[in-house]
C-alpha cells in the first residue's frame, strides 16, 4: 500500500488521483449554506426585551381545564360588553 505525505505548503486539492482531495471550486450550494448557517447576534432594547418576555410568557402559560372552563362559560352581560367596547386604550410609542 502506498503511503501519502502531506506538504503544508502545497494545496490539499493539488495532484493525486482523480476524486481525491478537496473540490477546486466552491459550489453555489456551499455559498448558500454558509450564508444561511452563519451565527447571528441579536441585541434588544429594554422595551423590546419586555415585549419579547410578555409574548413568551403568553405562549408558554399553563392551560388547565379550569381556565378553559372559565373562558367557555364566561357570563356575558350588557355591562361587560359596554365596558369592553368603551374601555380607554393608552397608545404609547
Coordinates of N, CA, C and O in Angstrom, one line a residue:
X1 N 0.8 -1.2 0.0 CA 0.0 0.0 0.0 C 0.9 1.2 0.0 O 1.9 1.3 0.7
X2 N 0.4 2.2 -0.7 CA 1.2 3.5 -0.9 C 0.9 4.4 0.2 O -0.3 4.7 0.5
X3 N 1.9 5.0 0.8 CA 1.7 6.0 1.9 C 1.8 7.4 1.3 O 2.8 7.6 0.6
X4 N 0.9 8.3 1.6 CA 0.9 9.6 1.1 C 1.3 10.6 2.2 O 0.9 10.5 3.3
X5 N 2.2 11.5 1.9 CA 2.6 12.5 2.8 C 2.0 13.8 2.4 O 1.7 14.1 1.2
X6 N 1.8 14.7 3.4 CA 1.1 16.0 3.1 C 2.2 17.0 3.3 O 2.8 17.1 4.4
X7 N 2.3 17.9 2.3 CA 3.2 19.0 2.4 C 2.3 20.2 2.7 O 1.4 20.6 1.9
X8 N 2.5 20.9 3.8 CA 1.7 22.0 4.2 C 1.8 23.2 3.3 O 0.9 24.0 3.2
X9 N 2.8 23.3 2.5 CA 3.0 24.4 1.6 C 2.2 24.1 0.3 O 1.9 25.1 -0.5
X10 N 1.8 22.9 0.1 CA 1.1 22.5 -1.2 C -0.4 22.5 -0.9 O -0.8 22.0 0.2
X11 N -1.3 23.0 -1.8 CA -2.7 23.0 -1.5 C -3.2 21.5 -1.4 O -2.7 20.6 -2.1
X12 N -4.3 21.3 -0.6 CA -4.8 19.9 -0.4 C -5.3 19.3 -1.7 O -5.3 18.1 -1.8
X13 N -5.9 20.1 -2.6 CA -6.5 19.5 -3.8 C -5.6 19.4 -5.0 O -6.0 19.1 -6.0
X14 N -4.4 19.8 -4.8 CA -3.4 19.7 -5.9 C -2.9 18.2 -6.0 O -2.6 17.6 -5.0
X15 N -2.8 17.8 -7.2 CA -2.2 16.5 -7.5 C -3.0 15.3 -7.0 O -4.2 15.5 -6.6
X16 N -2.5 14.2 -7.1 CA -3.2 13.0 -6.6 C -4.1 12.4 -7.6 O -4.2 12.9 -8.7
X17 N -4.8 11.3 -7.2 CA -5.7 10.7 -8.1 C -7.0 11.5 -8.3 O -7.3 12.3 -7.5
X18 N -7.7 11.2 -9.3 CA -9.0 11.9 -9.6 C -10.0 11.5 -8.5 O -10.1 10.4 -8.1
X19 N -10.7 12.6 -8.0 CA -11.7 12.3 -7.0 C -11.1 12.4 -5.6 O -11.8 12.3 -4.6
X20 N -9.8 12.5 -5.5 CA -9.2 12.6 -4.2 C -8.9 14.1 -3.9 O -8.4 14.8 -4.7
X21 N -9.1 14.5 -2.7 CA -8.8 15.9 -2.3 C -10.1 16.7 -2.2 O -11.2 16.3 -2.4
X22 N -9.9 18.0 -2.0 CA -11.0 18.9 -1.9 C -11.4 19.5 -3.2 O -10.6 19.5 -4.2
X23 N -12.6 19.9 -3.3 CA -13.1 20.5 -4.6 C -12.3 21.7 -5.0 O -12.0 22.5 -4.1
X24 N -12.0 21.9 -6.3 CA -11.3 23.0 -6.7 C -12.1 24.3 -6.6 O -11.6 25.4 -6.4
X25 N -13.4 24.2 -6.9 CA -14.3 25.4 -6.9 C -15.3 25.3 -5.7 O -15.7 24.2 -5.3
X26 N -15.7 26.4 -5.2 CA -16.7 26.4 -4.2 C -18.1 26.5 -4.9 O -18.3 27.3 -5.7
X27 N -18.9 25.5 -4.6 CA -20.2 25.4 -5.3 C -21.2 26.5 -4.8 O -21.0 27.0 -3.7
X28 N -22.2 26.7 -5.5 CA -23.3 27.7 -5.1 C -23.9 27.2 -3.8 O -24.2 28.0 -2.9
X29 N -24.2 25.9 -3.7 CA -24.8 25.4 -2.5 C -24.0 25.6 -1.3 O -24.5 26.0 -0.2
X30 N -22.7 25.5 -1.4 CA -21.8 25.8 -0.3 C -21.9 27.2 0.2 O -21.9 27.5 1.3
X31 N -22.0 28.1 -0.8 CA -22.1 29.5 -0.5 C -23.4 29.8 0.2 O -23.5 30.6 1.2
X32 N -24.5 29.2 -0.3 CA -25.8 29.5 0.3 C -25.9 28.9 1.7 O -26.3 29.5 2.6
X33 N -25.3 27.7 1.9 CA -25.3 27.0 3.2 C -24.5 27.8 4.2 O -24.9 28.0 5.3
X34 N -23.4 28.4 3.7 CA -22.5 29.2 4.6 C -23.3 30.5 5.0 O -23.2 30.9 6.2
X35 N -24.0 31.1 4.1 CA -24.8 32.3 4.4 C -25.9 32.0 5.3 O -26.1 32.7 6.3
X36 N -26.7 30.9 5.1 CA -27.8 30.6 5.9 C -27.5 30.1 7.3 O -28.3 30.2 8.2
X37 N -26.4 29.5 7.4 CA -26.0 28.8 8.7 C -25.0 29.7 9.5 O -24.4 29.1 10.5
X38 N -24.9 30.9 9.2 CA -23.9 31.7 10.0 C -24.5 32.1 11.3 O -25.7 32.2 11.5
X39 N -23.7 32.4 12.3 CA -24.1 32.8 13.6 C -24.5 34.2 13.6 O -23.9 35.1 13.0
X40 N -25.6 34.5 14.3 CA -26.1 35.9 14.4 C -26.3 36.3 15.8 O -26.5 35.4 16.7
X41 N -26.1 37.5 16.1 CA -26.3 38.1 17.4 C -27.4 39.1 17.4 O -27.3 40.0 16.6
X42 N -28.4 39.0 18.3 CA -29.5 39.9 18.3 C -29.4 40.7 19.6 O -29.3 40.1 20.7
X43 N -29.4 42.0 19.5 CA -29.3 42.8 20.7 C -30.7 43.6 20.8 O -31.1 44.3 19.8
X44 N -31.4 43.5 21.9 CA -32.7 44.1 22.1 C -32.6 45.3 23.0 O -31.8 45.2 24.0
X45 N -33.4 46.3 22.8 CA -33.5 47.4 23.7 C -34.3 46.9 24.9 O -35.0 45.8 24.8
X46 N -34.3 47.6 26.0 CA -35.1 47.1 27.2 C -36.6 47.0 26.9 O -37.3 46.1 27.4
X47 N -37.1 47.9 26.1 CA -38.5 47.9 25.7 C -38.8 46.6 24.9 O -39.8 45.9 25.1
X48 N -37.9 46.3 23.9 CA -38.1 45.1 23.1 C -38.0 43.9 23.9 O -38.7 42.9 23.7
X49 N -37.1 43.8 24.9 CA -37.0 42.7 25.8 C -38.2 42.5 26.6 O -38.7 41.3 26.8
X50 N -38.8 43.6 27.1 CA -40.1 43.5 27.9 C -41.2 42.9 27.0 O -41.9 42.0 27.4
X51 N -41.4 43.4 25.8 CA -42.4 42.9 24.9 C -42.1 41.4 24.5 O -43.0 40.6 24.5
X52 N -40.9 41.1 24.3 CA -40.5 39.7 24.0 C -40.8 38.8 25.1 O -41.4 37.7 24.9
X53 N -40.5 39.2 26.3 CA -40.8 38.4 27.5 C -42.3 38.2 27.7 O -42.8 37.1 28.0
X54 N -43.1 39.3 27.5 CA -44.6 39.2 27.6 C -45.2 38.2 26.6 O -46.0 37.4 26.9
X55 N -44.7 38.3 25.3 CA -45.1 37.3 24.3 C -44.7 35.9 24.7 O -45.6 35.0 24.6
X56 N -43.5 35.7 25.1 CA -43.1 34.4 25.5 C -43.9 33.8 26.7 O -44.3 32.7 26.6
X57 N -44.2 34.7 27.7 CA -45.0 34.2 28.8 C -46.4 33.9 28.4 O -47.0 32.9 28.9
X58 N -46.9 34.6 27.4 CA -48.3 34.3 26.9 C -48.3 33.0 26.2 O -49.2 32.2 26.5
X59 N -47.4 32.7 25.4 CA -47.4 31.5 24.6 C -47.0 30.3 25.5 O -47.4 29.1 25.2
X60 N -46.3 30.5 26.6 CA -45.8 29.4 27.4 C -46.6 29.2 28.7 O -46.2 28.5 29.6
X61 N -47.8 29.9 28.8 CA -48.5 29.8 30.0 C -49.2 28.4 30.1 O -49.4 27.7 29.1
X62 N -49.5 28.0 31.4 CA -50.1 26.7 31.6 C -51.6 26.9 31.3 O -52.3 27.8 31.7
X63 N -52.1 25.9 30.6 CA -53.5 25.8 30.3 C -54.1 24.7 31.1 O -53.7 23.5 30.9
X64 N -55.1 25.0 31.9 CA -55.7 23.9 32.7 C -57.2 23.8 32.3 O -57.7 24.7 31.6
X65 N -57.8 22.7 32.7 CA -59.2 22.5 32.4 C -60.0 23.6 33.1 O -61.0 24.1 32.5
X66 N -59.6 24.1 34.3 CA -60.4 25.1 34.9 C -60.3 26.5 34.1 O -61.3 27.1 34.0
X67 N -59.1 26.8 33.6 CA -59.0 28.0 32.8 C -59.8 27.9 31.5 O -60.4 28.9 31.1
X68 N -59.9 26.8 30.9 CA -60.7 26.6 29.7 C -62.2 26.7 30.0 O -62.9 27.4 29.3
X69 N -62.6 26.1 31.1 CA -64.0 26.2 31.5 C -64.4 27.7 31.8 O -65.4 28.1 31.4
X70 N -63.4 28.5 32.4 CA -63.7 29.9 32.7 C -64.0 30.7 31.4 O -64.8 31.5 31.3
X71 N -63.2 30.4 30.4 CA -63.3 31.1 29.1 C -64.6 30.6 28.4 O -65.3 31.5 27.9
X72 N -64.8 29.4 28.3 CA -66.0 28.9 27.6 C -67.3 29.3 28.3 O -68.3 29.5 27.6
X73 N -67.4 29.3 29.6 CA -68.6 29.5 30.3 C -68.7 30.9 30.9 O -69.3 31.1 31.9
X74 N -67.9 31.8 30.4 CA -67.9 33.2 30.9 C -69.3 33.9 30.7 O -69.8 33.8 29.6
X75 N -69.8 34.5 31.7 CA -71.1 35.1 31.6 C -71.0 36.4 30.9 O -70.1 37.3 31.3
X76 N -71.7 36.6 29.8 CA -71.7 37.9 29.1 C -72.9 38.7 29.4 O -74.0 38.2 29.2
X77 N -72.7 39.9 29.9 CA -73.8 40.8 30.2 C -73.7 42.0 29.4 O -72.6 42.3 28.8
X78 N -74.7 42.8 29.4 CA -74.7 44.1 28.7 C -73.6 45.0 29.3 O -72.9 45.7 28.6
X79 N -73.5 45.0 30.6 CA -72.5 45.9 31.2 C -71.1 45.5 30.8 O -70.2 46.3 30.5
X80 N -70.8 44.2 30.8 CA -69.4 43.7 30.5 C -69.1 44.0 29.0 O -68.0 44.4 28.6
X81 N -70.1 43.9 28.1 CA -69.9 44.3 26.7 C -69.7 45.7 26.5 O -68.8 46.1 25.8
X82 N -70.4 46.6 27.2 CA -70.3 48.0 27.2 C -68.9 48.4 27.7 O -68.2 49.2 27.1
X83 N -68.5 47.8 28.8 CA -67.2 48.1 29.4 C -66.0 47.7 28.4 O -65.0 48.4 28.3
X84 N -66.2 46.6 27.7 CA -65.2 46.2 26.8 C -65.1 47.1 25.6 O -64.0 47.5 25.2
X85 N -66.2 47.5 25.0 CA -66.1 48.4 23.8 C -65.8 49.8 24.2 O -65.3 50.5 23.3
X86 N -66.1 50.3 25.4 CA -65.8 51.7 25.7 C -64.6 51.8 26.6 O -64.4 52.9 27.2
X87 N -63.8 50.8 26.7 CA -62.6 51.0 27.6 C -61.6 51.9 27.0 O -61.5 52.1 25.8
X88 N -60.8 52.6 27.9 CA -59.8 53.5 27.5 C -58.5 52.8 27.1 O -58.1 51.9 27.8
X89 N -58.0 53.1 25.9 CA -56.8 52.5 25.4 C -55.7 53.5 25.4 O -55.8 54.5 24.7
X90 N -54.6 53.3 26.0 CA -53.4 54.1 26.0 C -52.5 53.6 24.9 O -52.0 52.5 25.0
X91 N -52.2 54.5 24.0 CA -51.2 54.2 22.9 C -49.9 54.9 23.2 O -49.9 56.1 23.2
X92 N -48.9 54.1 23.4 CA -47.6 54.7 23.6 C -46.6 54.2 22.5 O -46.7 53.1 22.1
X93 N -45.8 55.1 22.1 CA -44.8 54.8 21.0 C -43.4 54.9 21.5 O -43.1 55.6 22.4

